[in-house]
Short mmCIF file of C-alpha atoms and ligand atoms in Angstrom, two decimals:
data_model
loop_
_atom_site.label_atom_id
_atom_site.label_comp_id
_atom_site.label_asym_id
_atom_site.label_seq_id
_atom_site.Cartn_x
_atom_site.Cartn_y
_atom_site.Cartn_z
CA UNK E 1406 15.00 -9.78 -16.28
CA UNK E 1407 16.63 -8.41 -13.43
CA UNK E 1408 15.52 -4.64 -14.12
CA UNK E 1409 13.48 -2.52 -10.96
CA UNK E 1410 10.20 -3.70 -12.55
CA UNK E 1411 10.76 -7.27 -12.11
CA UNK E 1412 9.19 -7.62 -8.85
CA UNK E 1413 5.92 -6.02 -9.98
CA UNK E 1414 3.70 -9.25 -9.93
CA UNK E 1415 1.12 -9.78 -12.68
CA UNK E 1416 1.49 -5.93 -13.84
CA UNK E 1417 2.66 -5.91 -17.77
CA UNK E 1418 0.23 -2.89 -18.77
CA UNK E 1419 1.42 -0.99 -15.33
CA UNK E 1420 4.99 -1.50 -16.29
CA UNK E 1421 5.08 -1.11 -20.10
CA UNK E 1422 3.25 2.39 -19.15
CA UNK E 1423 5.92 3.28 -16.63
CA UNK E 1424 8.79 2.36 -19.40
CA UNK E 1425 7.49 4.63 -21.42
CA UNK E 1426 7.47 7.35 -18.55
CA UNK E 1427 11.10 6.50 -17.67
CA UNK E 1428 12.22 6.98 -21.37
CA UNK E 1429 10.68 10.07 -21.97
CA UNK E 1430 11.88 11.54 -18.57
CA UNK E 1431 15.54 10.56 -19.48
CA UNK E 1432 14.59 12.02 -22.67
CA UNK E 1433 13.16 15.54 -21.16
CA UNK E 1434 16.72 15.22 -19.37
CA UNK E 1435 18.74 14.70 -22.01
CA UNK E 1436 17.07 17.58 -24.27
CA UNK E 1437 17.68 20.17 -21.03
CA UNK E 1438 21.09 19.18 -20.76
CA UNK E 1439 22.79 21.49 -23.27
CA UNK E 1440 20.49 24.25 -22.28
CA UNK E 1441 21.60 24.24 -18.61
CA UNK E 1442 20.76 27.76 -17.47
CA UNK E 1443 17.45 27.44 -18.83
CA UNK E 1444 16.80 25.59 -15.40
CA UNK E 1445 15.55 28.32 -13.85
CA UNK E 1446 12.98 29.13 -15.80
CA UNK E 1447 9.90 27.09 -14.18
CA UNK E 1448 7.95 27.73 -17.63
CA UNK E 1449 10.31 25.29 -19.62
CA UNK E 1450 8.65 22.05 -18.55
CA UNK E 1451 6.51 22.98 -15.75
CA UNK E 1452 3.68 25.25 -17.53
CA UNK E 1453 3.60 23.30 -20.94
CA UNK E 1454 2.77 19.56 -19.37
CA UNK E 1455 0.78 21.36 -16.85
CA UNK E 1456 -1.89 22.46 -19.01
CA UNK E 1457 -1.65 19.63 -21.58
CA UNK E 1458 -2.83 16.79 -19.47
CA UNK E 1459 -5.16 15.84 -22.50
CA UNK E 1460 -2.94 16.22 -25.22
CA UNK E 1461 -0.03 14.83 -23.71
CA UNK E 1462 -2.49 11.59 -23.13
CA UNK E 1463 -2.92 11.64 -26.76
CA UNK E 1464 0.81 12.04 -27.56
CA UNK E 1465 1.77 8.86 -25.48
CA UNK E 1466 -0.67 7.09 -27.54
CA UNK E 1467 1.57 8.01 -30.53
CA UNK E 1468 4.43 7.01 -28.28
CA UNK E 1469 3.16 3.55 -28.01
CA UNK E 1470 2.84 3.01 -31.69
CA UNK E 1471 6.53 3.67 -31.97
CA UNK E 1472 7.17 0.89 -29.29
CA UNK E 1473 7.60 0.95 -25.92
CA UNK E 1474 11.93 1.06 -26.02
CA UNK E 1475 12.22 3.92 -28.36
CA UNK E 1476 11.97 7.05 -26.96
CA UNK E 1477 13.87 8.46 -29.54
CA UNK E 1478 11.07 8.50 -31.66
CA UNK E 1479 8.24 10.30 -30.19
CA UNK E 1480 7.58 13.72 -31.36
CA UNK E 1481 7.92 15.33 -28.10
CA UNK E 1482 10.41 13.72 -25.79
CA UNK E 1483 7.99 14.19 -22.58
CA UNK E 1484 4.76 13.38 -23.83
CA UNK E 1485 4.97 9.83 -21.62
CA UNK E 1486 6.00 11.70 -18.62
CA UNK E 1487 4.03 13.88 -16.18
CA UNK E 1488 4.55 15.44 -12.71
CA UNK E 1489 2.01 13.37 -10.74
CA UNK E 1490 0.87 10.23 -10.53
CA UNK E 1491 -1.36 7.89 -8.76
CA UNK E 1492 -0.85 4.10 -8.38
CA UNK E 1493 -3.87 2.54 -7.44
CA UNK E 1494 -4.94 -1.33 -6.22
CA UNK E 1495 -6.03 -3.78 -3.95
CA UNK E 1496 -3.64 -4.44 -1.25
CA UNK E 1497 -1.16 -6.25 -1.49
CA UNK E 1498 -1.02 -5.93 -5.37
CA UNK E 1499 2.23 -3.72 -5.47
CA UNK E 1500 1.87 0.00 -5.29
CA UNK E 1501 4.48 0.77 -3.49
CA UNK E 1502 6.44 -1.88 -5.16
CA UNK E 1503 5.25 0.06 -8.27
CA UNK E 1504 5.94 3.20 -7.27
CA UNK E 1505 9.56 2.59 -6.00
CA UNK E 1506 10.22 0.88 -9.10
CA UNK E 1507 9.26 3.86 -11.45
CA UNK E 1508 11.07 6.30 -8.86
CA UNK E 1509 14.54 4.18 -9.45
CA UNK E 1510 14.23 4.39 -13.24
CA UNK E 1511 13.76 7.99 -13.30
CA UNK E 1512 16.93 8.22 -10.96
CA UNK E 1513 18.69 5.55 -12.93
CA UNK E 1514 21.82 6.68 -14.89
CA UNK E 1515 20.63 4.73 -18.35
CA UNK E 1516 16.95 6.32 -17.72
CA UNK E 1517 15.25 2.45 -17.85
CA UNK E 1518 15.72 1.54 -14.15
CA UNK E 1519 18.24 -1.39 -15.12
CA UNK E 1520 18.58 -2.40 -11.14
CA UNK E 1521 22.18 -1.95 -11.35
CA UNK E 1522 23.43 1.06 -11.56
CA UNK E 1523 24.25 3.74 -8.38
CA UNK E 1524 20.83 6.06 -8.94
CA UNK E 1525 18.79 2.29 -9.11
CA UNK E 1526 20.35 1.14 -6.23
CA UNK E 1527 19.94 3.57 -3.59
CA UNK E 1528 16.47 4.47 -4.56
CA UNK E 1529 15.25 0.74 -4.05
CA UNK E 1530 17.23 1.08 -0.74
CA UNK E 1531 15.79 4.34 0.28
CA UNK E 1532 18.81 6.21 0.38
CA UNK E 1533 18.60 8.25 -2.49
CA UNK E 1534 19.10 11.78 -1.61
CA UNK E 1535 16.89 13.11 -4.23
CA UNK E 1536 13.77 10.76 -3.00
CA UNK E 1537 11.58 11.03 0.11
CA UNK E 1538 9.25 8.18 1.22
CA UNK E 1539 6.55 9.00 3.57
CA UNK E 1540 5.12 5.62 5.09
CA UNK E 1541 2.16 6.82 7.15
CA UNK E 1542 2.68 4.75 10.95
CA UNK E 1543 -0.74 6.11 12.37
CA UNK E 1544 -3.97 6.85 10.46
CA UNK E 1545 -2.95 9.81 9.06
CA UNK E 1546 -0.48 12.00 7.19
CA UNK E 1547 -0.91 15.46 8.95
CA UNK E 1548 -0.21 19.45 7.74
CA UNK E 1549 2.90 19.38 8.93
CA UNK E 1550 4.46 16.83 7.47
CA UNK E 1551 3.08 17.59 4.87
CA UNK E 1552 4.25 20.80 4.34
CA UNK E 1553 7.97 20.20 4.99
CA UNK E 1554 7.78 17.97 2.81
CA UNK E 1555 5.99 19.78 -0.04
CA UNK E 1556 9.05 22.48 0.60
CA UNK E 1557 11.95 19.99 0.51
CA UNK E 1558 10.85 18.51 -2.46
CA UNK E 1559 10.87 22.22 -4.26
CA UNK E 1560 14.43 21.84 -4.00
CA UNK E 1561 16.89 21.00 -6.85
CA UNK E 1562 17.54 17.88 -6.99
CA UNK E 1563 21.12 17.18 -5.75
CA UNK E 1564 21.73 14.01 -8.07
CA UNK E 1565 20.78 16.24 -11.11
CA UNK E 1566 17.75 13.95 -11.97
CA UNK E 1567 14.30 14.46 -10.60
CA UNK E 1568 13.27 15.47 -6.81
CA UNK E 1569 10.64 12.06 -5.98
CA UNK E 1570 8.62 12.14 -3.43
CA UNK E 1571 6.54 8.87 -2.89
CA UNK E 1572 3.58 8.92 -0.38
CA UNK E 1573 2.40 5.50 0.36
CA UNK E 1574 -1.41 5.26 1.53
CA UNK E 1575 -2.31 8.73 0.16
CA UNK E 1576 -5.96 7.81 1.47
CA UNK E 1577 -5.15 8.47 4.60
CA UNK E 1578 -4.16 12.22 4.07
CA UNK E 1579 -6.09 14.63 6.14
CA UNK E 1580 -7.77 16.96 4.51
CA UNK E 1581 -5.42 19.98 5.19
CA UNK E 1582 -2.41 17.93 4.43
CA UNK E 1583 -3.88 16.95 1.06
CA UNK E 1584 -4.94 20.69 0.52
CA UNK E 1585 -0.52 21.47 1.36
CA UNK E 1586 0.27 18.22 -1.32
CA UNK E 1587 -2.36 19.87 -3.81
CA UNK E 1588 -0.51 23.29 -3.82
CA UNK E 1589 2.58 22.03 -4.55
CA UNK E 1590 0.88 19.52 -7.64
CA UNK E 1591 -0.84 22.76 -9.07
CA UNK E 1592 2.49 24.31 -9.27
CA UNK E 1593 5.05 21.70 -9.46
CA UNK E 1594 8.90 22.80 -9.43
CA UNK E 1595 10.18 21.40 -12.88
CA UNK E 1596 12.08 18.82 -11.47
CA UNK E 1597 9.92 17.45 -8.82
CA UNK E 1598 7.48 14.38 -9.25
CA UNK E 1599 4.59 13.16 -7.14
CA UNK E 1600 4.16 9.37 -6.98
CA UNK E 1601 0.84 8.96 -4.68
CA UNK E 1602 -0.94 5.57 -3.79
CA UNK E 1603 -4.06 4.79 -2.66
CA UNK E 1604 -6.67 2.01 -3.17
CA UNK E 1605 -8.90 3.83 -5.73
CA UNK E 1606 -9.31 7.10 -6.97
CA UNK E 1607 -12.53 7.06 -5.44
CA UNK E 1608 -13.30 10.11 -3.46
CA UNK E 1609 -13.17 8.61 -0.10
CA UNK E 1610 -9.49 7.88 -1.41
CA UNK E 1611 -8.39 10.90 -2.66
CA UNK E 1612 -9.32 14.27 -3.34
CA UNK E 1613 -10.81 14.85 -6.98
CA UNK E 1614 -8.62 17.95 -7.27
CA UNK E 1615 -5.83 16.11 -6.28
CA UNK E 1616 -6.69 12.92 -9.10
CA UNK E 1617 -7.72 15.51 -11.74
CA UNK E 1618 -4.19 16.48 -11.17
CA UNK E 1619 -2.47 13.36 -11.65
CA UNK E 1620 -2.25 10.54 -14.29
CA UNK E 1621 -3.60 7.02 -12.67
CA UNK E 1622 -1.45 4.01 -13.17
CA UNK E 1623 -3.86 1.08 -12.35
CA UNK E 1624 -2.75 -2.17 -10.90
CA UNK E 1625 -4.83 -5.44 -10.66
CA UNK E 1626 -4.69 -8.01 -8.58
CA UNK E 1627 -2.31 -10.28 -9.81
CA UNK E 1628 -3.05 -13.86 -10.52
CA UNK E 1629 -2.30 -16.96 -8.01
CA UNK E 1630 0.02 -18.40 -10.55
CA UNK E 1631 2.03 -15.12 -10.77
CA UNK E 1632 2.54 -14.85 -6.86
CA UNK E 1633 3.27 -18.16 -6.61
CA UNK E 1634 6.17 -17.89 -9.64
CA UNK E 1635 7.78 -14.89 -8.00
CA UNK E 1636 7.83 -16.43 -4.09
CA UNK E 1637 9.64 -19.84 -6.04
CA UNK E 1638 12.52 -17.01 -7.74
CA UNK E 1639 12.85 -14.54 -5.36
CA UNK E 1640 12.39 -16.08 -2.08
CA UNK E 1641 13.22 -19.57 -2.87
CA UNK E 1642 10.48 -20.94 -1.80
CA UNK E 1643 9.50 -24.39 -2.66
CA UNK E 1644 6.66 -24.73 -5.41
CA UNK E 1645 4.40 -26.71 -3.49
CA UNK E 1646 4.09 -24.25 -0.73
CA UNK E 1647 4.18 -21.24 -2.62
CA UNK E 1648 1.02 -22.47 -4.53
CA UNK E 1649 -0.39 -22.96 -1.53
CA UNK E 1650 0.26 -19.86 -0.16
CA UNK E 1651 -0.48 -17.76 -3.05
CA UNK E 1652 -4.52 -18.90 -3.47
CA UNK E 1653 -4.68 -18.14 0.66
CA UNK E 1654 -3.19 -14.73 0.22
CA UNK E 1655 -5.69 -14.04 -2.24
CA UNK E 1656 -3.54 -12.44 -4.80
CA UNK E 1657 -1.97 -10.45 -1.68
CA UNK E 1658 1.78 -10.48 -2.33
CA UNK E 1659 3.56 -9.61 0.80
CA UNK E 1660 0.69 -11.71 2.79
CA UNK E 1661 1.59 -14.63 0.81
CA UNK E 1662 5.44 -14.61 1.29
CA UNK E 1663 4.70 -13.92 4.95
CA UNK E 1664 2.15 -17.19 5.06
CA UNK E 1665 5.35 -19.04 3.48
CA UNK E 1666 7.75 -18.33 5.63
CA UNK E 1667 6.08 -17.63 8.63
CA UNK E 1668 5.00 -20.26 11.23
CA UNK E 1669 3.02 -17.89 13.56
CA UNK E 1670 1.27 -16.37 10.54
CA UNK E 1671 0.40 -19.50 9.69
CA UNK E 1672 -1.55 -20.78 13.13
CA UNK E 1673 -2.72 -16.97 13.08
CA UNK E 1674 -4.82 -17.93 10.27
CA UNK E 1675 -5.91 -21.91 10.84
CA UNK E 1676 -7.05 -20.08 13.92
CA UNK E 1677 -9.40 -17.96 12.10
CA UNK E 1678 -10.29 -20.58 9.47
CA UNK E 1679 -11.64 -22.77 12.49
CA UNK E 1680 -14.37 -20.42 13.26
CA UNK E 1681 -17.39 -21.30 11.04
CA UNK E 1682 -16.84 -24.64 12.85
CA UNK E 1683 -17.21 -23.36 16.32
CA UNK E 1684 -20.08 -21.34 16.47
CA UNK E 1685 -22.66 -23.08 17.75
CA UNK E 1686 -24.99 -21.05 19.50
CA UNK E 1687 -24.53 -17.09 21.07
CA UNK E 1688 -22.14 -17.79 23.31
CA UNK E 1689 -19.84 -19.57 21.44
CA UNK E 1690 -20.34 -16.51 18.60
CA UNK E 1691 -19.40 -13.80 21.28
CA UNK E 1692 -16.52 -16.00 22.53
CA UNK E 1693 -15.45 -16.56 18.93
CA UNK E 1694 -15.64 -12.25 18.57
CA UNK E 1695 -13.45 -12.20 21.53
CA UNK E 1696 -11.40 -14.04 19.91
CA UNK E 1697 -10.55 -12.67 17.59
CA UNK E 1698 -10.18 -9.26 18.45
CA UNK E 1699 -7.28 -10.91 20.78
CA UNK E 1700 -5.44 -12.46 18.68
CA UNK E 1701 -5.78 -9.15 16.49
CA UNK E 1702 -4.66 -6.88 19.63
CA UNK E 1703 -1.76 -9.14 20.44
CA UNK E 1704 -0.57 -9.17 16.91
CA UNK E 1705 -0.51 -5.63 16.22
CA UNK E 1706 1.83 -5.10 20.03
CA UNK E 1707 3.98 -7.47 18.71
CA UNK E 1708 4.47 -5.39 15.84
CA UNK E 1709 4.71 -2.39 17.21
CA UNK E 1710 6.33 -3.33 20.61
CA UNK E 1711 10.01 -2.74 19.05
CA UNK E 1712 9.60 0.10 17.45
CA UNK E 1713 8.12 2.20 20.11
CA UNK E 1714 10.81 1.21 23.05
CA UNK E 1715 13.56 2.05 20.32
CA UNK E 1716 11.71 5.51 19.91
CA UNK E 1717 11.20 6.29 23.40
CA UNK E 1718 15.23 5.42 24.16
CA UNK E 1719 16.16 7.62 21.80
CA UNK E 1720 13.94 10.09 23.14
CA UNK E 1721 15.40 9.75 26.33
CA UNK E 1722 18.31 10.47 25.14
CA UNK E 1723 17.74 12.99 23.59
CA UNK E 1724 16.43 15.00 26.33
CA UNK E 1725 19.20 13.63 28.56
CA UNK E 1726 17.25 11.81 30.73
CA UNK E 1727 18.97 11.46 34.39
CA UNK E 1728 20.94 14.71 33.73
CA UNK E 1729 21.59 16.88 37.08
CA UNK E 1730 23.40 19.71 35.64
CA UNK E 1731 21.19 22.86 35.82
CA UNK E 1732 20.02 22.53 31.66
CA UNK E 1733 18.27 19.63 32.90
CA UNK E 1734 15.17 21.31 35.14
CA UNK E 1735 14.47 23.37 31.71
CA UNK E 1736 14.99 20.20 29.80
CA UNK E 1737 12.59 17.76 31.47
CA UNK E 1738 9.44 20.96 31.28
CA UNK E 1739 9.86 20.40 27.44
CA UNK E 1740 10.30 16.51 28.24
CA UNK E 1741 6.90 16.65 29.29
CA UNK E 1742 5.24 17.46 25.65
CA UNK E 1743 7.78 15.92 23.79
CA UNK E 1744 6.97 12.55 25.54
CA UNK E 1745 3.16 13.20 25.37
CA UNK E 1746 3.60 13.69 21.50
CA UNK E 1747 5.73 10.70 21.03
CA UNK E 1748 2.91 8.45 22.88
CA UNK E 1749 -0.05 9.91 20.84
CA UNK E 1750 2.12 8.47 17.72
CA UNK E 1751 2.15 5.25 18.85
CA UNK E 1752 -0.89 5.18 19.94
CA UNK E 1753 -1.96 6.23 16.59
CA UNK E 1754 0.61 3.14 15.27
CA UNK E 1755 -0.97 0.63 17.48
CA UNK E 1756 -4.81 1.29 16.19
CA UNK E 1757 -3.55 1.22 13.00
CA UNK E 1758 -1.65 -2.19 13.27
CA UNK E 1759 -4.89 -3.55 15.03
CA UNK E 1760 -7.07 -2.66 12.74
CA UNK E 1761 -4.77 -4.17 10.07
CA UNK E 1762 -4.11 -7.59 11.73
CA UNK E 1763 -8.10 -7.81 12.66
CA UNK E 1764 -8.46 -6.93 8.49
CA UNK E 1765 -6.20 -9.62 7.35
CA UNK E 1766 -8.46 -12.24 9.55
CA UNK E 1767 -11.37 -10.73 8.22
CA UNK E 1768 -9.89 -11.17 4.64
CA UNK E 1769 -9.36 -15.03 5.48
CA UNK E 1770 -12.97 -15.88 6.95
CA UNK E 1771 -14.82 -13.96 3.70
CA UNK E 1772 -12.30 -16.18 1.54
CA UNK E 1773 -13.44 -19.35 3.52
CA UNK E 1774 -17.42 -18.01 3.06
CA UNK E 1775 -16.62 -17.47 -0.73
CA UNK E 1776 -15.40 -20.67 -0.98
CA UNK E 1777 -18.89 -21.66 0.21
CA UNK E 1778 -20.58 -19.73 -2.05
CA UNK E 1779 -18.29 -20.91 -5.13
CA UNK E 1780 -18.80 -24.46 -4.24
CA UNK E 1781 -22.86 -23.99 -3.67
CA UNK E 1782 -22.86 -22.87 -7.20
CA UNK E 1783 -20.95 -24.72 -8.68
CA UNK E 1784 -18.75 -22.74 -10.09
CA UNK E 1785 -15.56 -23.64 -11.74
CA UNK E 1786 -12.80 -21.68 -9.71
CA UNK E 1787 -10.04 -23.29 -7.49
CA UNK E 1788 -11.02 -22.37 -3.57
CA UNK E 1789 -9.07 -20.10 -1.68
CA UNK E 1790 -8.43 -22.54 0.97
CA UNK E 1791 -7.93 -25.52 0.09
CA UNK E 1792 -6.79 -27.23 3.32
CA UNK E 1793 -10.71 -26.23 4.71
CA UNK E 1794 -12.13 -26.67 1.33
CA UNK E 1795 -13.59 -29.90 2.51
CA UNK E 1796 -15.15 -27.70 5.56
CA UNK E 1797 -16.53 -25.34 3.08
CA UNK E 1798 -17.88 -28.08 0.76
CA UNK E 1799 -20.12 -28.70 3.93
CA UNK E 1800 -21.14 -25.64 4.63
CA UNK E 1801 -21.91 -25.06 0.84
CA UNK E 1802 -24.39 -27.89 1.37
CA UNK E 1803 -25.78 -27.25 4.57
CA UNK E 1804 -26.57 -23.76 3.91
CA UNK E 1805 -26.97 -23.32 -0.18
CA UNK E 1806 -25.79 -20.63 -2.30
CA UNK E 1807 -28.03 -18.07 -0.17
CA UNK E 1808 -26.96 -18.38 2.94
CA UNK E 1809 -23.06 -18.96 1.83
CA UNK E 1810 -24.00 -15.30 0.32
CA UNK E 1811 -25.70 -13.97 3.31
CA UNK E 1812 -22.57 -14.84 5.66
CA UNK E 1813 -19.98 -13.55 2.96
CA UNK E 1814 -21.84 -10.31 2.98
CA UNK E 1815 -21.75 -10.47 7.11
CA UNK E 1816 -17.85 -10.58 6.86
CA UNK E 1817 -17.67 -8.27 4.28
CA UNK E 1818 -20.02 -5.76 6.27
CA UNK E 1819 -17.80 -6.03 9.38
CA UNK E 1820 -14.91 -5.26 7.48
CA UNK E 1821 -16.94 -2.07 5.82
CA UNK E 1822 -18.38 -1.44 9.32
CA UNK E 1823 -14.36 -0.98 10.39
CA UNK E 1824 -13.47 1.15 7.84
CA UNK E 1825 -16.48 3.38 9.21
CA UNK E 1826 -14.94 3.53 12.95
CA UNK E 1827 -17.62 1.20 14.28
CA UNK E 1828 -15.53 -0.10 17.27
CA UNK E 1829 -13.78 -3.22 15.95
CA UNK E 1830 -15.47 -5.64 18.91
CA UNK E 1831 -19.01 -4.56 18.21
CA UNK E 1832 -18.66 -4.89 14.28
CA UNK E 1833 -16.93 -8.53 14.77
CA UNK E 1834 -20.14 -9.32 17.90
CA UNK E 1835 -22.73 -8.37 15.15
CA UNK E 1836 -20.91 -10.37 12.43
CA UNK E 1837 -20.15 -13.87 14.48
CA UNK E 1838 -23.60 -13.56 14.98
CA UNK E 1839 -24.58 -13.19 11.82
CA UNK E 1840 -22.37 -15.77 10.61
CA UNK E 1841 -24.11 -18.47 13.17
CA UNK E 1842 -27.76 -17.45 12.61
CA UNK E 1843 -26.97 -17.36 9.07
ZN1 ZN J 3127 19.90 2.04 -13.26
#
């Protein structure tokens, strides 16, 4: 199985669903084909699925009776298929994966997203002309984009297919961007199609007008055994360390094949696993916070440090830095607000990429603590960790189910705290502290 799905982890409901999308598109496609000039008429598709969220709900359910493959043989060719959707998860358990996938089979010249074929291939390497991707850098999507983007993807679709546009981290629309995105889900073109993900559909996620608008494609945090499988055939990793990599990561995809193959990421995180063992008294807890909130800070500039010299060359350039001609007095007054702009981005990008290196620590010292907690109770689960396994085995003892509890909730609260804007240093003070007082 070599098809676009095949790197969605642990996902078989997610996918079969998705199928069954992709053939009744292809279907839709093929039954507007002879009808050409009945393209302009927005009522054709548009209107009908529109109001039938319900019923077309029902229909797929008919749809999966007649098996997944046939599409042939539902009573109305789009009743799997709808302009909007949300793919939802933990992190790290594959919606964008998922949503790319599903984009290439609607673009796919056999309508199944075979992985092989000119519409699969240049989705899954983003240059598809028909498909937009809009990978938020900072902490939010704003009105602007947001709007061009709602207006390109009213456009007919150049390939003939569908106009896709995929919004990773949907959550982190604001509120008048998601208000643009809503107007254009309300009235979709006929060809365009919405592929939004977010961690939930809770509110805090996304908008309840915007989710009442959509159909939810949920995906679960895959199982150790299935990370592990697809690091050995994909990546060629060995088995041994792909195991070992997949219980750290937690069911975290990406973090796992980074833990694999990554030496720094690696010390990055026996760093963090060494804490519970050196806090032993206040000072030791604040110099553990400060810590971490280093290694977190010099992380994310490493990340980002590329990037933003690239973008400020080319900005340069642009505005023909060094010019003397007489354009160049004029040129350098708009310099001035371009270049202001440009550094509130990466500012933006540099918060963000703190906040998620200081997260995936946070991740690793609750899966330490719940370790504890397993191991005080007894229960029959495989650690996270098991190179400190030992370490929590002591702590289990030393501090009983309760207090493995109490400092699990401590990390979990930080991370919570975060989420809030608490500043970073005072949530991680206030949980070190909890974590040594216990
Ligand atoms: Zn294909």
């Amino acid at each position: 199985m070599t098809d676009v799905f095949a790197d969605l982890v642990g996902q078989a409901e997610a996918v079969a669903t998705l199928r069954r999308a992709a053939a009744s598109a292809a279907a839709l496609l093929r039954a507007a084909a002879p009808a050409v000039s009945r393209a302009g008429a927005p009522a054709a598709g548009g209107a009908d699925r529109d109001g039938g969220h319900d019923d077309l709900d029902a229909l797929s359910g008919q749809v999966d009776g007649a098996g997944p493959a046939d599409d042939r043989a539902g009573a109305d060719p789009g009743a799997g298929m709808t302009h909007a959707w949300i793919f939802t998860g933990p992190p790290g358990s594959g919606r964008s994966v998922a949503a790319r996938a599903f984009a290439a089979a609607l673009q796919c010249v056999h309508g199944t997203g075979c992985g092989h074929c000119p519409g699969c291939h240049t989705t899954l390497a983003g240059t598809h002309a028909d498909v937009r991707l809009v990978v938020p850098e900072g902490l939010s999507i704003g009105v602007n984009e947001m709007r061009a983007l709602v207006l390109r993807a009213a456009s007919t679709p150049s390939g003939g297919r569908w106009q896709i546009v995929i919004i990773e981290d949907a959550d982190r629309l604001t509120e008048a961007a998601g208000n643009a995105l809503l107007k254009a889900i309300e009235e979709p073109p006929p060809r365009t199609v919405f592929l939004l993900c977010a961690p939930s559909t809770h509110p805090d996620d996304i908008s309840v007008t915007i989710r009442s608008r959509c159909r939810v494609v949920p995906l679960r945090q895959p199982p150790a055994g299935a990370v592990a499988e697809v690091l050995v055939r994909r990546d060629g990793i060995a088995p041994d360390v792909a195991e070992w990599a997949a219980a750290a990561a937690q069911g975290h995809v990406g973090r796992a094949r980074r833990l694999a193959r990554d030496p720094e990421a690696r010390q990055r995180r026996d760093a963090v696993l060494a804490v519970p063992r050196r806090l032993t008294g206040v000072g030791a807890a604040f110099d553990a916070a400060s810590a971490l909130i280093e290694a977190a800070e010099a992380e994310a500039a490493a990340s980002v440090a590329e990037a933003d010299e690239a973008e400020r060359a080319a900005l340069q350039t642009a505005l023909g830095a060094g010019g003397t001609g007489r354009g160049a007095a004029g040129a350098m007054r708009g310099a001035a607000g371009q270049l202001k702009d440009l550094e509130k981005r990466q500012k933006s990008r540099a918060t963000r990429a703190q906040r998620d290196a200081l997260d995936r620590a946070l991740v690793d010292l609750a899966g330490f603590y719940r370790d504890a907690l397993t191991m005080a109770l007894r229960a029959p689960v495989a650690p996270v960790h098991t190179d400190t396994a030992a370490l929590a085995g002591a702590g289990a003892q030393k501090w009983d189910a309760e207090g493995s509890l109490r400092r699990l909730e401590a990390v979990l609260e930080c991370r919570a705290a975060i989420e809030a804007n608490v500043k970073p240093r005072i949530a991680v003070e206030a949980m070190m502290l909890a974590l040594w007082k216990g």
